[in-house]
XYZ file of N, CA and C in Angstrom:
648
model
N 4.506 29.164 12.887
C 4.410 27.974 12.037
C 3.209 27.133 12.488
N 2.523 27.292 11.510
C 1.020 26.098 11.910
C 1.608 24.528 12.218
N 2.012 23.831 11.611
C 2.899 22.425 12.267
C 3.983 22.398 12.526
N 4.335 21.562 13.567
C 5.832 21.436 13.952
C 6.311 19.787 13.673
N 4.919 19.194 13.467
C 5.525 17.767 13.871
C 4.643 16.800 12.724
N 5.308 16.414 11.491
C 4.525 15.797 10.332
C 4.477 13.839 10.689
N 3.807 13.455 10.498
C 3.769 12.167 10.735
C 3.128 11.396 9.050
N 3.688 10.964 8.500
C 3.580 10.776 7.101
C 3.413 9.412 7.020
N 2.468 8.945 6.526
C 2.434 7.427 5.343
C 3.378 7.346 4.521
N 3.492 6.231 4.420
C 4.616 5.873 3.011
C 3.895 5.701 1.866
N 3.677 4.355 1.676
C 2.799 4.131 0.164
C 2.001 4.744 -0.488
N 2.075 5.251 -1.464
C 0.975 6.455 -1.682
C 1.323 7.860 -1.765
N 2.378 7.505 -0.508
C 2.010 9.142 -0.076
C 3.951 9.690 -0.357
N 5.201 9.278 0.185
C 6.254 9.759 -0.013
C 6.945 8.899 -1.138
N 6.532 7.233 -1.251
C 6.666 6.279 -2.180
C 6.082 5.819 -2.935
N 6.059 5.863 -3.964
C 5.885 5.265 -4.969
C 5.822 3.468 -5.193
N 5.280 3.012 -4.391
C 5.632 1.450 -4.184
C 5.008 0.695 -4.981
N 3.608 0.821 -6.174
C 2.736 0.147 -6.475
C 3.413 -0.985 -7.370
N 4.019 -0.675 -8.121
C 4.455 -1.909 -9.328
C 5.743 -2.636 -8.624
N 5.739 -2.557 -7.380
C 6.939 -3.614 -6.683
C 5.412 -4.169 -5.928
N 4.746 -4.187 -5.038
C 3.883 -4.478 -4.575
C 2.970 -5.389 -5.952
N 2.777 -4.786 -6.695
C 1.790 -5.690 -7.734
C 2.754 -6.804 -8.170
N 4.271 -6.824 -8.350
C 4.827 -7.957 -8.794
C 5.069 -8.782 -7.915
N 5.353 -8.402 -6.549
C 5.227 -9.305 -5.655
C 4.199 -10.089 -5.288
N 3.168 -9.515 -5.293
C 1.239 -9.776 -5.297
C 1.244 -11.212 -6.565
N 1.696 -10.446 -7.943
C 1.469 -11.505 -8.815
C 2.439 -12.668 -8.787
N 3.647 -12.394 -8.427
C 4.710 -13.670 -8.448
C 4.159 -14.648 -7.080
N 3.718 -14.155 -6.137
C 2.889 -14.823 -5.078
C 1.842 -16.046 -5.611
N 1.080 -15.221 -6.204
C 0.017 -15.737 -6.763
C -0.027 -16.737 -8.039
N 0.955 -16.245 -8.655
C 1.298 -17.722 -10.273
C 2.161 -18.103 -9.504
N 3.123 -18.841 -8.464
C 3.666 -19.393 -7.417
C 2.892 -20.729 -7.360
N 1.638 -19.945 -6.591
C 0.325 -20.998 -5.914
C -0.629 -21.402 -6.785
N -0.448 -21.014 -8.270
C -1.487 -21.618 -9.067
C -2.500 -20.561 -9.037
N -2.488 -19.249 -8.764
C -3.564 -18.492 -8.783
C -3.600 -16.964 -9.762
N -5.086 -16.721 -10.137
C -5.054 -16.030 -10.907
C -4.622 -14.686 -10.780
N -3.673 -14.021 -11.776
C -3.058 -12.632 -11.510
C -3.944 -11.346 -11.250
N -3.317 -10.242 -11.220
C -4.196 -9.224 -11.046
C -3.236 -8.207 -12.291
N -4.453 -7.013 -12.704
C -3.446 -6.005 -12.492
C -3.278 -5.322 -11.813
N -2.221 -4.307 -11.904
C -1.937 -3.224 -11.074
C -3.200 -2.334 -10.987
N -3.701 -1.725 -11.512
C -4.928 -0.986 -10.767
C -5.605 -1.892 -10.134
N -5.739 -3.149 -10.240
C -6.477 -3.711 -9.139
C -5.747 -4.050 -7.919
N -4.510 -4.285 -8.137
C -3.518 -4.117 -6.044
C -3.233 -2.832 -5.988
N -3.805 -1.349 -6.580
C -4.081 -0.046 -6.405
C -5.191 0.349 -5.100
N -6.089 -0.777 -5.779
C -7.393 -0.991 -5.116
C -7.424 -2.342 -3.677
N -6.384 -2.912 -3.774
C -6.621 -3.754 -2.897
C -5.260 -2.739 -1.350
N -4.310 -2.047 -1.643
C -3.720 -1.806 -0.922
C -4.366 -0.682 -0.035
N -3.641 -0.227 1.329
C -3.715 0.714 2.180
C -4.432 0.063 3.382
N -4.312 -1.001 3.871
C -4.569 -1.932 4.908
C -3.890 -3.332 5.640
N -2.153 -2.819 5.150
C -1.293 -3.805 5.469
C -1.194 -5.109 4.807
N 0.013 -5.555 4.538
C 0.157 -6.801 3.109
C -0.526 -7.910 3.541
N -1.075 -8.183 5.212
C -1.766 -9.576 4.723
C -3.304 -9.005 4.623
N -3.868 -8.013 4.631
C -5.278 -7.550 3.666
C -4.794 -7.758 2.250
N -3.779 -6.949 1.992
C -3.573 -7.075 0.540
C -3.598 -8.570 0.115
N -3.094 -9.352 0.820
C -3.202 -10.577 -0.375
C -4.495 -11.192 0.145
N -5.369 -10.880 1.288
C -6.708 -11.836 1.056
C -7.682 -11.479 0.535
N -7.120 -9.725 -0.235
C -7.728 -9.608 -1.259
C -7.685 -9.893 -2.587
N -6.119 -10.280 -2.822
C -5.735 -10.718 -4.243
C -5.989 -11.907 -4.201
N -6.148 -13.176 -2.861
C -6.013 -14.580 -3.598
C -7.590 -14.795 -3.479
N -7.960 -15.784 -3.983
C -9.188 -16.322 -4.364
C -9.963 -16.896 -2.871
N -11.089 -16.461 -2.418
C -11.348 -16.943 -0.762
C -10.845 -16.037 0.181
N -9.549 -15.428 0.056
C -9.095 -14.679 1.010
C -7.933 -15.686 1.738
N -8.648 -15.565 3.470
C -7.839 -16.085 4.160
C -8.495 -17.694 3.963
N -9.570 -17.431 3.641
C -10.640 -19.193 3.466
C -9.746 -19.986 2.663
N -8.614 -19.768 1.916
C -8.324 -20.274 0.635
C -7.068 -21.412 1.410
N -7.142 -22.550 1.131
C -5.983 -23.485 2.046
C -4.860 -23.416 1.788
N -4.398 -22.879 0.521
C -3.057 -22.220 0.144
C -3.047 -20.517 0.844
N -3.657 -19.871 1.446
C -3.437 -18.594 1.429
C -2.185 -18.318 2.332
N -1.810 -18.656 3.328
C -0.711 -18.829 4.618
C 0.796 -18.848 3.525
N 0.790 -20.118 2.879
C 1.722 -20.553 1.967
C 1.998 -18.838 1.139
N 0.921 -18.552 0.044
C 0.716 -17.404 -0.913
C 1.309 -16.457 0.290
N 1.049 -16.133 1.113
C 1.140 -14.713 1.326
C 2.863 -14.863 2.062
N 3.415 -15.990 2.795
C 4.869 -16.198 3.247
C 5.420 -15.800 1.878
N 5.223 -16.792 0.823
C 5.967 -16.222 -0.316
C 5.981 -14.821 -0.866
N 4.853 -13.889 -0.590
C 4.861 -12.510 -1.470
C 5.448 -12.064 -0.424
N 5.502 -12.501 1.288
C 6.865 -11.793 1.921
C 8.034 -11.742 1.444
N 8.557 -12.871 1.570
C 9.581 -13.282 1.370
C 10.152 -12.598 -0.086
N 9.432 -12.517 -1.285
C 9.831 -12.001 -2.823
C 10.011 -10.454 -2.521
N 8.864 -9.491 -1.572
C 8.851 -8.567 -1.409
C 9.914 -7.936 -0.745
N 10.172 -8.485 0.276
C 11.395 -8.408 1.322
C 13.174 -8.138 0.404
N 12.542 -8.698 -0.940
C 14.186 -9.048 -1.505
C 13.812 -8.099 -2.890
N 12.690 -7.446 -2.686
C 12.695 -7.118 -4.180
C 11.763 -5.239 -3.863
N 11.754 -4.894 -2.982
C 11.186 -3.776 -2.561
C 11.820 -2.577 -3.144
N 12.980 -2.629 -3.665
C 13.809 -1.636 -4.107
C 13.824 -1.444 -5.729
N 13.298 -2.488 -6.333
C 13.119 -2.569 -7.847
C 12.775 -1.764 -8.506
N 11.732 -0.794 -8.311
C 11.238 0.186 -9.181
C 10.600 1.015 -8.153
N 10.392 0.949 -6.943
C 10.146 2.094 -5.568
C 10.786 3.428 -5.661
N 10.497 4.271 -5.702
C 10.835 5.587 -5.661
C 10.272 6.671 -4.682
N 10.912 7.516 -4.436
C 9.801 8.927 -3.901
C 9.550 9.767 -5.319
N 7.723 9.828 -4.950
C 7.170 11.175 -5.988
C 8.075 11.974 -5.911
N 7.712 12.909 -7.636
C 8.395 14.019 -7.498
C 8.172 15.044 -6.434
N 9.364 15.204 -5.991
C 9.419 16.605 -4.908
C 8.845 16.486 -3.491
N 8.543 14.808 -3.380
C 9.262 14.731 -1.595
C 10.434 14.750 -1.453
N 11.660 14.813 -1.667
C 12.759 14.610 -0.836
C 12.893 16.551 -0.963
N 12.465 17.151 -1.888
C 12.994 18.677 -1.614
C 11.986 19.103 -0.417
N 10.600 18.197 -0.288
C 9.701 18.897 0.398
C 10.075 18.400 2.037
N 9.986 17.566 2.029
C 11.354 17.198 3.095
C 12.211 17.692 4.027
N 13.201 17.835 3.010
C 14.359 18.430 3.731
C 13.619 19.988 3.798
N 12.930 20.849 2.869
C 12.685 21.803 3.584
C 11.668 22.026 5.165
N 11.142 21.189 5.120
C 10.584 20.987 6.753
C 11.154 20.655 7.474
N 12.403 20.234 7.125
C 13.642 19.603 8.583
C 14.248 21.209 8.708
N 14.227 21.884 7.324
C 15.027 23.035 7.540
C 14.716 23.831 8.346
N 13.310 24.081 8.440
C 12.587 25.050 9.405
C 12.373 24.608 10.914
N 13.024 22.872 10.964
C 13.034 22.435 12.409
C 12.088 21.969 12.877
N 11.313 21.378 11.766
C 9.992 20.495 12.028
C 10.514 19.134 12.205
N 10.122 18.042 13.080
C 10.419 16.676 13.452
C 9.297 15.757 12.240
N 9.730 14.915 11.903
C 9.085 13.914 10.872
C 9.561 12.467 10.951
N 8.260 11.876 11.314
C 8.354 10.269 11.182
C 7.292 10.137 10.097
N 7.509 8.542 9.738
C 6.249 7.786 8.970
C 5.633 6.423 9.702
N 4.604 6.425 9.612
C 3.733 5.810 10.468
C 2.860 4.457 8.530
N 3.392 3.495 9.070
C 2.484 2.931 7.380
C 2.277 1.662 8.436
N 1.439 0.658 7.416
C 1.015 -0.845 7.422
C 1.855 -1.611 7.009
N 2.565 -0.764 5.911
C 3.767 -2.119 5.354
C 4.499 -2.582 6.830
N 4.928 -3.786 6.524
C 6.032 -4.775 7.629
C 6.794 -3.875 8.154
N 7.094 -3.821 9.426
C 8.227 -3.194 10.060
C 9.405 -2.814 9.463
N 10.000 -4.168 8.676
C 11.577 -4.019 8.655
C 11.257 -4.090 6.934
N 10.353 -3.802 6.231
C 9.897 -3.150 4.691
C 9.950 -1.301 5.200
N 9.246 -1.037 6.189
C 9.359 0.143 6.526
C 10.338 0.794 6.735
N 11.198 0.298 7.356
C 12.336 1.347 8.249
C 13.549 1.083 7.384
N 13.563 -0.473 6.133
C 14.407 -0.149 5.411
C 14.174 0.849 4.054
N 12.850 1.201 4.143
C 12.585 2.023 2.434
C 13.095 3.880 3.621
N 12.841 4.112 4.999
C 12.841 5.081 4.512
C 14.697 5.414 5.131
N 15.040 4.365 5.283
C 16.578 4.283 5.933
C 17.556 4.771 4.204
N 17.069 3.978 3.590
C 17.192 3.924 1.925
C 16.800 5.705 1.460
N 15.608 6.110 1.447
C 15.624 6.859 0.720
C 15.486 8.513 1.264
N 15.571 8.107 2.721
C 14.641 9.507 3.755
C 15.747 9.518 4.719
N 17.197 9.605 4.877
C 18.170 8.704 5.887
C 18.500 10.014 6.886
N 18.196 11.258 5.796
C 18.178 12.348 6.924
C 17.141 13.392 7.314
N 16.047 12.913 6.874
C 14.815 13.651 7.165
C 14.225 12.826 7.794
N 13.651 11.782 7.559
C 12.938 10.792 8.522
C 13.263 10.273 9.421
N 12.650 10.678 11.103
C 13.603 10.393 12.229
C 13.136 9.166 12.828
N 12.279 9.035 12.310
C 11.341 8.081 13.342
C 10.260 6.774 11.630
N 10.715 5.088 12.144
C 10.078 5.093 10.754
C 9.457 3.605 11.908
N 7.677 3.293 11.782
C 7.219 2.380 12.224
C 6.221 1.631 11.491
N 6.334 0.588 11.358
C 5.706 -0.017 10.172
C 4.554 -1.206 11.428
N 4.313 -2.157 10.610
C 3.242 -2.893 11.237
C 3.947 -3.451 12.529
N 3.378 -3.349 13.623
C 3.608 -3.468 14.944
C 3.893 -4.931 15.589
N 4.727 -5.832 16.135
C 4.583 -6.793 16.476
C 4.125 -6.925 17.724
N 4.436 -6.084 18.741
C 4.206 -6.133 20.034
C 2.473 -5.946 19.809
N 2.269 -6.985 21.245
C 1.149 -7.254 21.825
C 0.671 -6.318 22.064
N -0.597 -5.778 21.863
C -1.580 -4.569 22.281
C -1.579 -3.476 21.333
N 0.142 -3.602 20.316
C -0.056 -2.056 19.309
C -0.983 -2.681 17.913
N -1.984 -1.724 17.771
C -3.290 -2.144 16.719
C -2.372 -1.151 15.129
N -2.940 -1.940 14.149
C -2.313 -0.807 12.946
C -3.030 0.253 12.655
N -3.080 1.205 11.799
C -3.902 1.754 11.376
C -5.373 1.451 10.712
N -6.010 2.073 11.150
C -6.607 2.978 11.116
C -7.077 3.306 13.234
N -6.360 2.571 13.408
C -6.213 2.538 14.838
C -4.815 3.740 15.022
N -5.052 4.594 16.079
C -4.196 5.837 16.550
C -2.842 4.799 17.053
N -2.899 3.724 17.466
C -1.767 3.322 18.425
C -0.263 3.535 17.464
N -0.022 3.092 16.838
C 1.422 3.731 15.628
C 1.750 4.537 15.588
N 0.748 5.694 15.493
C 0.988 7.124 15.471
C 1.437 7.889 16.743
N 0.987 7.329 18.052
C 1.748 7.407 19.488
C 2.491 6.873 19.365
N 2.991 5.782 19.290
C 4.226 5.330 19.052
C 5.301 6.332 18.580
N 5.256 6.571 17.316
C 5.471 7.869 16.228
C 5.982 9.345 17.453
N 5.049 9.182 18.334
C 5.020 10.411 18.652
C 6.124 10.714 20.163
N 5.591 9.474 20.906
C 6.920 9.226 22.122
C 8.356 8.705 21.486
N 8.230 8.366 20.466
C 10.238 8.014 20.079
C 10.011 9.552 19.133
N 10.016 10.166 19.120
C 10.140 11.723 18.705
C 10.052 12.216 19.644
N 9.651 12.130 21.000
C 9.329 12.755 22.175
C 8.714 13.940 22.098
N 7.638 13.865 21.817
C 7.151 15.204 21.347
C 5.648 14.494 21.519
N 4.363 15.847 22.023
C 3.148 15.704 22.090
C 2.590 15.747 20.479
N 0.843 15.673 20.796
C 0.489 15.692 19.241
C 0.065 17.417 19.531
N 0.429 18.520 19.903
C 0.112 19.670 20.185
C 1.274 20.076 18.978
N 0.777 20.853 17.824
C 1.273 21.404 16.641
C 1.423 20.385 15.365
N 0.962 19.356 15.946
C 1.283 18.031 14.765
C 0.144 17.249 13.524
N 0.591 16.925 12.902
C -0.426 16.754 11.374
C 0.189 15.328 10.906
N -1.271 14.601 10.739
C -0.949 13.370 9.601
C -0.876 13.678 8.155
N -0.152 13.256 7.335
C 0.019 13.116 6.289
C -0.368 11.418 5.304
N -1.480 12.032 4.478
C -1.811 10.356 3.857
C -2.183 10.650 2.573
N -2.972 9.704 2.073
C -2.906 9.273 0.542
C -4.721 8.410 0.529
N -4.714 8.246 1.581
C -6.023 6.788 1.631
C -7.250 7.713 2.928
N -8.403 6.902 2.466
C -9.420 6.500 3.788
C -8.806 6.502 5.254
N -7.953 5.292 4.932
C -7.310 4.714 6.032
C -6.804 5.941 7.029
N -5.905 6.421 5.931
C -5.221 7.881 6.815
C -6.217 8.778 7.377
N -7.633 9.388 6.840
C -8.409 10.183 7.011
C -9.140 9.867 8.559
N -8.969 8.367 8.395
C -9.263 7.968 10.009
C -8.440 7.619 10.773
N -7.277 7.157 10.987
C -6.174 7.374 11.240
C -6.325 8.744 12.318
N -5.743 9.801 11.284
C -5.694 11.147 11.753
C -7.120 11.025 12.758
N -8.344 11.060 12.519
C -9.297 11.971 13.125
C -9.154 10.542 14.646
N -8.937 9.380 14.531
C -8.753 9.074 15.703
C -7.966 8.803 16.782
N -6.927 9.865 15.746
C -5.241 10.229 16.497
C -5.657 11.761 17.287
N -6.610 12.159 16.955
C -6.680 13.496 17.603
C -5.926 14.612 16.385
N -5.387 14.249 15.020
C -4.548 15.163 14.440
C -5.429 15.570 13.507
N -5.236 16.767 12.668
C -5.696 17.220 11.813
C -4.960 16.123 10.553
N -5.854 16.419 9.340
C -4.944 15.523 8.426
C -4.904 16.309 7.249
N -3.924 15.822 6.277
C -3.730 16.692 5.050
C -3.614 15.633 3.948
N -4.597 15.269 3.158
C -4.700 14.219 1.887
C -4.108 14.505 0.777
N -3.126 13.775 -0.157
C -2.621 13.999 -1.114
C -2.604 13.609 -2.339
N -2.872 14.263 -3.426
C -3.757 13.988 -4.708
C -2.680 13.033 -5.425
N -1.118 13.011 -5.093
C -0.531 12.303 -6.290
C -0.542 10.295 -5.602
N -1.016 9.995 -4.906
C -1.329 9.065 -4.649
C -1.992 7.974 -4.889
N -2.444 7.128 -4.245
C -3.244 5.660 -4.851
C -4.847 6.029 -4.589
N -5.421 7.137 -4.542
C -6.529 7.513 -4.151
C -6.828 8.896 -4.998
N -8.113 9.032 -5.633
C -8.186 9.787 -5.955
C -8.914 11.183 -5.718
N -9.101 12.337 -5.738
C -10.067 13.681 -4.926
C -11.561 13.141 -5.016
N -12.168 12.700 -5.235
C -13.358 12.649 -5.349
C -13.876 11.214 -4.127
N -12.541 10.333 -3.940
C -12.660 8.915 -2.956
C -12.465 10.007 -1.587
N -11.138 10.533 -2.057
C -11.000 11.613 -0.509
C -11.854 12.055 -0.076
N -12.465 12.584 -0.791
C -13.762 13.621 -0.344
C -14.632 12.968 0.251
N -15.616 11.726 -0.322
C -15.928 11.139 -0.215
C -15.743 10.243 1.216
N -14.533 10.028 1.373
C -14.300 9.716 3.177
C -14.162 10.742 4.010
N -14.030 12.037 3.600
C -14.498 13.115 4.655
C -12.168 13.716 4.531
N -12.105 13.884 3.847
C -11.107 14.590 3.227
C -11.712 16.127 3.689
N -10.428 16.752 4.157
C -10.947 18.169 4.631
C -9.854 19.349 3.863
N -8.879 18.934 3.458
C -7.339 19.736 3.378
C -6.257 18.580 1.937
N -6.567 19.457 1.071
C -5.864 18.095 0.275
C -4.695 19.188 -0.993
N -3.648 18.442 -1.012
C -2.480 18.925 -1.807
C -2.527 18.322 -2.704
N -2.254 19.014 -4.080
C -1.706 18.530 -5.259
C -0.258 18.034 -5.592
N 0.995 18.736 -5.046
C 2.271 18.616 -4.904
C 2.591 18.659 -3.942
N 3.699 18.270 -3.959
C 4.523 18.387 -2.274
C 4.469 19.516 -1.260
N 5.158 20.575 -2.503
C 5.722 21.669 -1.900
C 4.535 22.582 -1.694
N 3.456 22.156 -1.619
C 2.004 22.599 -1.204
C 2.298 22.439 0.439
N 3.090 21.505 0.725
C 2.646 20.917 2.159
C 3.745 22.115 2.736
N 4.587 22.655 2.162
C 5.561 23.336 2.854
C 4.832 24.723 2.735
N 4.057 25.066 2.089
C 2.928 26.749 2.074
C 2.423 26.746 2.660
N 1.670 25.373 3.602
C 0.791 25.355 4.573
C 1.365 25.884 5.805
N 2.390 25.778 6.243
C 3.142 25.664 7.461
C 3.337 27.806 7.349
């Protein structure tokens, strides 16, 4: 078996999160008096953790004297509303469980909030996903596109990165992986499209899930 040990993104990549993320983004934002977006544009603003995302949606960024206010609130809406229309793409949960079947270990490593993380994949991944770490609070752990998450990922699995592969959707992941030491595998049904992949140095990229289970 070429991998033993998958380390997966969420957004993008096993979830489907965009139109809970864009309503939270916009209810944030007509909240504070500010102008909406659409969804292809928080398509374009995500894959760098929710407070990038909103100092890209509000006006100024972080410069903006409401932004602190804006972005507590798209926590807070998000936190209570993450489950609204979130799903897994078709044919992760079969692709999934068939890699647990063969006795491969699998965590997800994302930017979303900690406790956004570990409740989407507690919710939808409760027996395939062993390991779920979202944005880091402790002092010294950096997010992605920084490797530190993905060690993390890798000592509560107890397991080296020797047989192991990132799984992503973004840029972010493509560096991620190469400065985790892992090979990576990019995936077309995501918030990114083959030609952006490529373009960031995409080496290995799936159309469907069960692509990821032919590789092995």
């Amino acid at each position: 078996m070429m991998y033993k040990v998958y380390i997966f993104d969420l957004d993008g990549t096993l979830l489907d999160t965009l139109t809970d993320l864009a309503a939270s983004t916009n209810y944030a934002l007509r909240e504070h008096g500010m102008p909406e977006h659409s969804v292809d544009d928080v398509r374009r603003f995500v894959g760098n953790g929710v407070r990038k995302l909103m100092e890209r949606a509000v006006p100024d960024g972080a410069d903006n004297p409401l932004f602190d206010e804006a972005f507590a609130t798209f926590r807070q809406h998000y936190m209570e509303h993450a489950l609204d229309t979130t799903r897994p793409y078709d044919g992760v949960p079969e692709m999934l469980a068939t890699l647990k079947s063969r006795g491969c270990r699998i965590a997800v490593v994302s930017n979303k909030m900690m406790a956004a993380t570990q409740e989407l994949c507690q919710h939808f991944f409760p027996d395939t996903v062993e390991v779920a770490i979202g944005e880091h609070e402790a002092e010294g752990i950096r997010k992605k596109p920084a490797p530190d998450t993905v060690y993390a990922a890798l000592s509560a699995l107890g397991v080296t990165k020797d047989h192991a592969v990132y799984v992503g959707d973004s840029d972010v992941d493509i560096a991620t992986a190469r400065h985790a030491g892992l090979p990576c595998i990019s995936v077309l049904w995501g918030f990114r499209d083959r030609d952006f992949l490529l373009h960031h140095g995409a080496t290995t990229l799936v159309t469907i899930p069960r692509e990821l289970c032919e590789l092995t």
